Coordinates of C-alpha atoms in Angstrom, one line a residue:
Chain A
M1 CA 5.1 24.2 -1.8
G2 CA 1.8 26.0 -1.9
S3 CA -0.4 25.8 -4.8
G4 CA -2.5 28.3 -6.7
E5 CA -4.3 28.7 -10.1
I6 CA -2.4 28.4 -13.3
A7 CA -2.2 31.2 -15.8
W8 CA -2.2 30.5 -19.3
A9 CA -0.9 32.6 -22.4
F10 CA -1.2 31.2 -26.0
E11 CA 0.0 32.6 -29.4
E12 CA 0.6 31.3 -32.7
R13 CA 4.0 31.6 -34.3
G14 CA 4.2 30.5 -37.8
N15 CA 4.0 26.7 -37.8
A16 CA 4.5 26.5 -34.0
S17 CA 2.1 27.3 -31.2
L18 CA 3.5 28.8 -28.1
V19 CA 1.7 27.9 -24.9
A20 CA 2.9 29.6 -21.7
P21 CA 1.5 28.3 -18.4
A22 CA 2.5 30.2 -15.1
G23 CA 2.4 28.7 -11.5
R24 CA 3.3 25.6 -9.7
V25 CA 2.1 22.2 -11.2
D26 CA 1.3 20.3 -7.9
E27 CA -1.2 17.8 -6.6
A28 CA -3.8 20.8 -6.4
T29 CA -3.3 22.1 -9.9
A30 CA -2.0 19.0 -11.8
A31 CA -5.5 17.9 -13.2
E32 CA -6.5 21.3 -14.5
F33 CA -2.9 21.3 -15.8
A34 CA -3.4 18.3 -17.7
E35 CA -6.8 19.0 -19.1
R36 CA -5.8 22.5 -20.6
L37 CA -2.5 21.2 -21.8
S38 CA -4.3 18.5 -23.8
K39 CA -6.6 20.9 -25.4
F40 CA -3.9 23.2 -26.5
A41 CA -2.1 19.9 -27.9
E42 CA -5.1 19.5 -30.3
T43 CA -4.2 22.8 -32.2
C44 CA -2.2 20.6 -34.6
R45 CA 0.9 22.8 -35.4
D46 CA 4.0 21.0 -36.4
T47 CA 5.4 22.0 -33.0
M48 CA 4.0 23.1 -29.8
I49 CA 6.3 25.1 -27.6
L50 CA 5.6 25.0 -24.1
D51 CA 7.3 27.7 -22.5
L52 CA 8.3 26.7 -18.9
E53 CA 9.7 30.1 -17.7
G54 CA 6.8 30.7 -15.6
I55 CA 6.5 27.4 -14.1
A56 CA 8.1 27.4 -10.6
Y57 CA 8.0 23.7 -10.1
M58 CA 6.3 20.6 -11.6
S59 CA 5.2 17.1 -9.9
S60 CA 5.4 14.0 -11.4
R61 CA 1.8 14.3 -12.1
G62 CA 2.6 17.5 -14.0
L63 CA 5.4 15.5 -15.9
R64 CA 3.0 12.8 -16.7
A65 CA 0.6 15.3 -18.1
L66 CA 3.4 16.4 -20.5
T67 CA 3.3 12.8 -21.8
L68 CA -0.4 12.6 -22.2
A69 CA -0.4 15.9 -23.9
Q70 CA 2.4 14.5 -26.3
R71 CA 0.4 11.6 -27.0
R72 CA -2.6 13.7 -28.0
A73 CA -0.5 15.9 -30.0
S74 CA 1.1 13.1 -31.9
E75 CA -2.2 12.3 -33.4
C76 CA -2.0 15.1 -35.6
G77 CA 1.8 15.2 -36.1
T78 CA 2.6 17.7 -33.5
T79 CA 6.0 17.7 -31.5
I80 CA 5.9 19.2 -28.0
V81 CA 9.3 21.3 -27.2
L82 CA 10.1 22.3 -23.7
A83 CA 11.5 25.7 -23.7
R84 CA 13.1 27.9 -20.9
P85 CA 13.0 25.8 -17.9
N86 CA 14.3 27.6 -14.7
P87 CA 17.0 25.8 -12.8
T88 CA 14.5 23.6 -10.6
M89 CA 12.4 22.6 -13.5
R90 CA 15.7 21.6 -15.2
E91 CA 16.8 19.7 -12.4
I92 CA 13.4 17.9 -12.2
L93 CA 13.7 17.2 -15.9
A94 CA 17.1 15.6 -15.4
I95 CA 16.1 13.6 -12.4
S96 CA 12.9 12.2 -13.9
R97 CA 14.9 11.5 -17.3
Y98 CA 12.1 13.6 -19.1
D99 CA 15.0 15.5 -20.6
R100 CA 15.6 12.2 -22.6
I101 CA 12.1 12.0 -24.1
F102 CA 11.5 15.6 -24.7
T103 CA 13.5 18.2 -26.5
V104 CA 14.4 20.9 -24.1
T105 CA 15.9 24.2 -25.1
E106 CA 17.3 27.4 -23.5
T107 CA 15.3 29.8 -25.7
I108 CA 11.8 30.2 -27.5
E109 CA 13.9 30.6 -30.9
A110 CA 15.9 27.5 -30.2
A111 CA 12.6 25.8 -29.8
Q112 CA 11.2 27.0 -33.1
D113 CA 14.2 25.9 -35.0
D114 CA 14.2 22.4 -33.6
Chain B
M1 CA 9.2 -3.0 15.0
H2 CA 12.4 -3.5 13.0
I3 CA 12.4 -3.8 9.2
R4 CA 14.9 -6.2 8.0
F5 CA 15.8 -6.4 4.4
W6 CA 16.9 -9.8 3.1
G7 CA 16.5 -9.0 -0.6
T8 CA 15.9 -5.7 -2.3
R9 CA 16.8 -6.2 -6.0
G10 CA 13.9 -6.3 -8.7
S11 CA 13.3 -9.2 -11.2
L12 CA 16.4 -11.2 -11.0
P13 CA 19.1 -11.9 -8.6
V14 CA 22.5 -10.3 -9.3
A15 CA 26.1 -10.9 -8.0
P16 CA 29.3 -8.8 -8.5
H17 CA 31.8 -10.1 -10.8
A18 CA 35.4 -10.4 -9.5
S19 CA 36.0 -7.3 -11.4
T20 CA 33.5 -5.3 -9.3
I21 CA 35.1 -6.2 -6.3
A22 CA 38.6 -5.4 -7.6
E23 CA 37.3 -2.0 -8.5
K24 CA 35.7 -1.4 -5.2
V25 CA 38.9 -2.4 -3.4
S26 CA 41.1 -0.2 -6.0
R27 CA 38.9 2.9 -5.0
A28 CA 39.1 2.2 -1.4
L29 CA 42.8 2.2 -1.5
F30 CA 42.9 5.2 -3.6
A31 CA 40.9 6.9 -1.0
A32 CA 42.9 5.8 1.8
N33 CA 45.8 7.8 -0.1
G34 CA 48.7 5.7 1.8
R35 CA 46.9 5.9 5.4
S36 CA 47.8 2.9 7.7
F37 CA 45.5 1.5 10.1
A38 CA 46.4 0.1 13.5
S39 CA 43.8 -2.5 13.5
E40 CA 41.2 -4.1 11.3
A41 CA 38.7 -2.1 13.2
A42 CA 40.1 1.1 12.4
A43 CA 40.0 0.0 8.8
R44 CA 36.4 -0.8 9.2
A45 CA 35.9 2.6 10.7
F46 CA 37.4 4.2 7.8
V47 CA 35.0 2.2 5.5
E48 CA 32.0 3.3 7.6
G49 CA 32.9 6.8 8.0
E50 CA 34.6 7.9 4.8
L51 CA 34.1 6.0 2.0
E52 CA 30.8 6.5 -0.1
F53 CA 28.5 3.3 0.1
A54 CA 28.9 2.1 -3.5
V55 CA 32.4 1.9 -2.9
G56 CA 32.8 0.4 0.4
K57 CA 29.6 -1.6 0.4
T58 CA 26.9 -3.0 -2.0
Y59 CA 23.4 -2.5 -2.1
G60 CA 23.2 -6.5 -2.8
G61 CA 21.5 -8.8 -5.4
A62 CA 19.1 -10.9 -3.6
T63 CA 15.3 -10.5 -4.8
S64 CA 12.5 -9.4 -2.7
C65 CA 12.4 -10.5 1.0
V66 CA 11.5 -8.2 3.9
E67 CA 11.0 -9.0 7.4
I68 CA 8.7 -7.2 9.8
D69 CA 10.3 -8.0 13.1
L70 CA 8.4 -7.6 16.0
G71 CA 11.4 -9.1 18.4
A72 CA 9.3 -12.0 19.6
G73 CA 6.6 -14.3 18.6
P74 CA 6.1 -15.7 14.9
F75 CA 8.2 -14.3 12.2
V76 CA 6.3 -12.0 9.6
I77 CA 8.1 -12.0 6.2
C78 CA 6.8 -10.0 3.0
D79 CA 7.6 -11.8 -0.2
M80 CA 10.1 -15.1 -0.8
G81 CA 12.4 -13.6 -3.2
S82 CA 16.0 -15.3 -3.1
G83 CA 16.7 -13.3 0.0
L84 CA 14.4 -15.7 1.6
R85 CA 17.3 -18.5 1.9
E86 CA 19.5 -16.3 4.3
F87 CA 16.5 -15.2 6.3
G88 CA 15.5 -18.8 6.8
L89 CA 19.0 -19.8 8.3
D90 CA 19.0 -16.6 10.5
S91 CA 15.5 -17.5 11.8
L92 CA 16.4 -20.7 12.9
R93 CA 19.6 -19.4 14.9
R94 CA 17.1 -16.9 16.5
C95 CA 14.8 -19.7 17.3
N96 CA 17.7 -21.3 19.0
A97 CA 19.3 -18.4 20.7
E98 CA 16.2 -16.6 21.7
G99 CA 13.4 -19.7 21.8
R100 CA 11.3 -17.9 19.3
P101 CA 8.8 -20.4 17.8
Q102 CA 9.3 -21.9 14.5
E103 CA 6.2 -20.2 13.0
Y104 CA 6.2 -18.1 10.0
H105 CA 3.6 -15.8 8.5
F106 CA 4.2 -14.9 5.0
F107 CA 2.5 -11.9 3.1
L108 CA 3.1 -12.2 -0.8
S109 CA 2.8 -9.4 -2.9
H110 CA 2.3 -11.5 -6.0
L111 CA 3.3 -14.6 -7.5
H112 CA 5.9 -13.8 -10.1
W113 CA 9.2 -15.7 -10.2
D114 CA 11.4 -13.3 -8.4
H115 CA 8.9 -13.1 -5.4
I116 CA 8.6 -16.7 -4.8
M117 CA 11.9 -18.4 -5.8
G118 CA 13.5 -18.5 -2.4
F119 CA 10.8 -20.9 -1.2
P120 CA 12.1 -24.1 -2.4
F121 CA 15.4 -22.9 -0.4
F122 CA 13.8 -21.9 2.8
V123 CA 15.0 -24.7 5.3
P124 CA 12.4 -24.1 7.9
A125 CA 9.9 -25.4 5.2
F126 CA 11.8 -28.9 5.4
L127 CA 11.4 -29.1 9.2
A128 CA 8.7 -31.2 11.0
G129 CA 7.4 -29.1 13.5
A130 CA 7.6 -25.7 11.7
K131 CA 4.4 -23.9 11.0
I132 CA 4.0 -21.7 7.9
V133 CA 1.1 -19.6 6.8
I134 CA 1.1 -18.1 3.6
H135 CA -1.2 -15.2 3.1
A136 CA -1.8 -13.6 -0.3
G137 CA -4.4 -11.7 -2.1
H138 CA -4.1 -14.1 -5.1
A139 CA -6.3 -17.5 -4.5
D140 CA -3.8 -19.3 -6.8
A141 CA -0.6 -18.9 -4.4
E142 CA -0.6 -22.5 -3.7
E143 CA -0.6 -23.3 -7.3
A144 CA 2.1 -21.0 -7.7
L145 CA 4.4 -22.5 -5.1
R146 CA 3.6 -26.1 -6.0
R147 CA 4.2 -25.5 -9.6
Q148 CA 7.8 -24.3 -9.2
Q149 CA 8.6 -27.3 -7.4
E150 CA 7.4 -29.7 -10.0
E151 CA 9.9 -32.0 -11.4
I152 CA 10.5 -30.1 -14.6
S153 CA 11.8 -27.1 -12.5
F154 CA 13.1 -28.6 -9.2
P155 CA 14.2 -31.7 -7.6
V156 CA 12.3 -31.6 -4.3
P157 CA 8.5 -31.8 -4.8
F158 CA 6.3 -29.5 -2.4
D159 CA 4.7 -32.3 -0.8
W160 CA 7.9 -33.5 0.6
L161 CA 8.3 -30.5 2.8
K162 CA 7.8 -31.6 6.4
A163 CA 6.5 -28.2 7.8
D164 CA 2.9 -27.6 8.3
I165 CA 2.0 -25.2 5.5
A166 CA -1.2 -23.4 5.2
F167 CA -2.4 -20.9 2.5
R168 CA -4.8 -18.2 3.3
T169 CA -6.4 -15.8 0.9
L170 CA -7.0 -12.2 2.0
E171 CA -9.5 -9.7 0.7
T172 CA -9.3 -5.9 0.4
G173 CA -11.1 -3.6 2.1
R174 CA -10.7 -5.4 5.3
E175 CA -8.2 -5.3 8.4
Y176 CA -7.1 -8.5 9.7
R177 CA -5.6 -9.1 13.2
I178 CA -2.6 -11.5 12.5
G179 CA -0.3 -12.3 15.4
R180 CA 0.3 -8.9 17.0
L181 CA 0.0 -6.8 13.7
D182 CA -3.3 -5.3 12.3
V183 CA -2.8 -6.0 8.4
S184 CA -4.9 -4.6 5.6
L185 CA -4.0 -4.7 1.7
I186 CA -4.6 -2.9 -1.5
E187 CA -4.7 -4.3 -5.1
Q188 CA -1.9 -2.7 -7.4
H189 CA -1.7 -2.5 -11.0
H190 CA 0.8 -5.3 -12.3
S191 CA 0.5 -8.4 -14.5
H192 CA -1.8 -10.8 -12.8
S193 CA -2.1 -8.2 -10.1
S194 CA -0.1 -7.4 -7.2
Y195 CA -1.1 -6.4 -3.5
G196 CA 0.4 -3.9 -1.0
Y197 CA 0.4 -4.4 2.7
R198 CA -0.2 -2.0 5.5
F199 CA 1.1 -3.4 9.2
R200 CA 0.3 -1.6 12.2
D201 CA 1.8 -2.6 15.5
D202 CA 0.4 -2.3 19.0
R203 CA 2.3 1.1 19.4
G204 CA 0.3 2.4 16.3
K205 CA 3.5 2.3 14.1
V206 CA 2.7 1.5 10.7
A207 CA 5.0 0.0 7.9
V208 CA 3.6 0.0 4.2
Y209 CA 5.1 -2.8 1.7
S210 CA 4.1 -1.7 -1.8
T211 CA 6.2 -3.2 -4.4
D212 CA 5.6 -4.3 -8.2
S213 CA 3.0 -1.6 -8.6
E214 CA 2.8 0.5 -11.7
H215 CA 1.0 3.8 -11.1
K216 CA -0.8 4.1 -14.7
I217 CA -0.4 7.3 -16.3
D218 CA -4.0 7.3 -17.5
L219 CA -5.3 6.5 -13.9
M220 CA -3.7 9.3 -12.1
H221 CA -6.9 10.3 -10.5
G222 CA -6.9 6.6 -8.7
E223 CA -3.8 7.5 -6.9
A224 CA -5.9 8.9 -4.2
D225 CA -6.6 5.3 -3.0
V226 CA -2.9 4.8 -2.9
V227 CA -2.2 8.0 -0.9
G228 CA -4.9 6.9 1.5
F229 CA -3.2 3.4 2.0
F230 CA 0.1 5.1 2.5
E231 CA -1.5 7.7 5.0
A232 CA 0.8 9.0 7.8
A233 CA 3.0 5.8 7.5
D234 CA 6.1 5.7 9.6
L235 CA 7.6 3.8 6.6
V236 CA 6.8 3.1 3.2
V237 CA 8.6 0.5 1.2
C238 CA 8.0 1.5 -2.4
D239 CA 8.9 0.0 -5.9
T240 CA 11.2 2.6 -7.3
M241 CA 12.6 0.3 -10.2
Y242 CA 12.6 2.8 -13.0
S243 CA 13.1 6.3 -13.8
L244 CA 9.8 8.2 -14.7
A245 CA 10.6 8.6 -18.3
D246 CA 11.2 4.9 -18.4
T247 CA 7.6 4.1 -16.9
V248 CA 5.8 6.3 -19.5
S249 CA 7.9 5.2 -22.7
M250 CA 9.7 1.8 -23.3
K251 CA 8.9 0.2 -19.8
E252 CA 5.2 1.3 -19.8
D253 CA 3.3 -1.8 -18.6
W254 CA 6.2 -3.7 -17.2
G255 CA 4.4 -3.0 -13.9
H256 CA 6.7 -0.8 -12.0
S257 CA 6.9 2.6 -10.4
S258 CA 9.7 5.3 -10.4
N259 CA 11.5 7.2 -7.5
I260 CA 9.7 10.6 -8.3
V261 CA 6.2 9.2 -8.1
A262 CA 7.2 7.4 -4.9
V263 CA 8.2 10.6 -3.4
D264 CA 4.9 12.3 -4.4
L265 CA 2.7 9.8 -3.2
C266 CA 4.6 9.8 0.3
H267 CA 4.4 13.5 0.5
A268 CA 0.6 13.6 -0.2
A269 CA 0.2 10.9 2.3
R270 CA 2.4 12.8 4.9
A271 CA 4.4 9.5 5.4
Q272 CA 7.7 10.0 7.5
R273 CA 10.0 7.8 5.5
L274 CA 10.4 6.2 2.1
A275 CA 12.5 3.0 1.3
L276 CA 13.7 3.0 -2.4
F277 CA 13.0 -0.7 -3.3
H278 CA 13.1 -3.3 -5.9
H279 CA 16.3 -1.8 -7.4
E280 CA 16.8 -2.5 -11.3
P281 CA 18.9 -5.6 -11.8
T282 CA 21.1 -3.8 -14.6
Y283 CA 22.0 -1.0 -12.2
S284 CA 25.4 -0.9 -10.6
D285 CA 25.8 0.0 -6.9
A286 CA 27.0 3.5 -8.3
D287 CA 23.8 3.6 -10.3
I288 CA 21.7 3.0 -7.3
Q289 CA 23.5 5.3 -5.3
R290 CA 23.1 8.2 -8.0
M291 CA 19.3 7.3 -8.0
Y292 CA 19.3 7.6 -4.2
R293 CA 21.2 11.1 -4.3
E294 CA 18.7 12.3 -7.1
T295 CA 15.6 11.0 -5.0
I296 CA 16.7 12.9 -2.1
R297 CA 17.3 16.1 -4.0
Y298 CA 13.9 15.7 -5.7
E299 CA 12.4 15.4 -2.5
E300 CA 14.0 18.8 -1.3
L301 CA 12.8 20.5 -4.4
T302 CA 9.2 19.4 -4.1
R303 CA 8.8 19.4 -0.1
D304 CA 5.9 21.2 0.9
D305 CA 6.3 21.1 4.8
A306 CA 7.8 18.4 6.8
P307 CA 10.6 16.4 5.1
L308 CA 10.2 13.0 4.0
E309 CA 13.4 11.0 5.0
V310 CA 14.3 8.9 2.1
I311 CA 16.4 5.6 2.6
C312 CA 17.8 3.2 0.1
A313 CA 17.2 -0.3 1.0
H314 CA 20.0 -2.7 0.6
D315 CA 20.4 -6.2 1.5
G316 CA 21.2 -6.5 5.1
L317 CA 19.8 -3.1 6.2
C318 CA 17.7 -3.1 9.3
I319 CA 15.8 -0.1 10.4
E320 CA 13.8 0.4 13.5
V321 CA 10.1 2.0 13.0

């Protein structure tokens, strides 16, 4: 899969922060993805919702960046929830068993309620 | 060259219970659905052609032992897991049938129990006239092998072995000409360190043996070295013991890798084939088969251009490189 830059959107929703990256997280973009995600993880809301709707695909480096961000977020009591993965991302989360160590929701609202 | 897998299980040898075999036979009979076979060969063809692997066969339970077979000359073997016992007997058969010399070059990934436990049962070590060279990145390989044959652990001391046994410590960053192979090694993350080996034959074909290697989550920038080591390999035998989630949670720092990191490294290295290896001992054949299918699917989902062929190593598998 070809790579490009990852676009980011961020907003606050009550006690949650909503982070919405868009693009492919592969070998070319994984380092930047990890760095930006860890920065967002420091916002210290109760929940950080990572909206995956715009993520076409994520390699193991992107998945491991999720774990690094969760570790950073945990320092101030924040839980990362993964929302709206596309079918490819849902398969990758299942194959990696990341759907067992992260809460994955179908909607943003469900992530807020988690 | 041919790669023969004599042991593919991680950490601990496993063997099927009687109930496991009964379950396989039951499923096979059910799948046959009343069909009759004119001969045993016809029944075997049914097993080979129509039964899924986990029903008709087994991935096996011997620990790490992989032969790099050049078809003639000295034998080349990676690791001395419990699969070594069977290799030793087969090598003697080949020495008798093909006139090959009783000369063995071992390459040790590391010195943990499951990777050296086969040596006390390696029959050629008991034979005067046999020559054994044990190559390792570890300077304490001899100490490890002698220690496991001390009286507290084993009845036959190392010094009773009659073969001519030599130890040779190899260094990273160099290429060695050993027999008819060019060999280099890389240090890997594992308790007491482990080493991966890259073998290139005279035709330029490359096989990489990389087991018991954890790709640390906080050292991802260092994976470029691993990608360089795997570069354009015709076959990479890779530690795929855990799921990625396990490697970053409960089993972090246990020294092993995952199937999907292996795929990503091989993709980045433009390797041709990946052999899933060092299977989790708690996995049933069905579990390993499921992991294999999931790995193939992950490779399809993440493929950039040329496909990476994914193979699931099992005891007894032989593939040509």
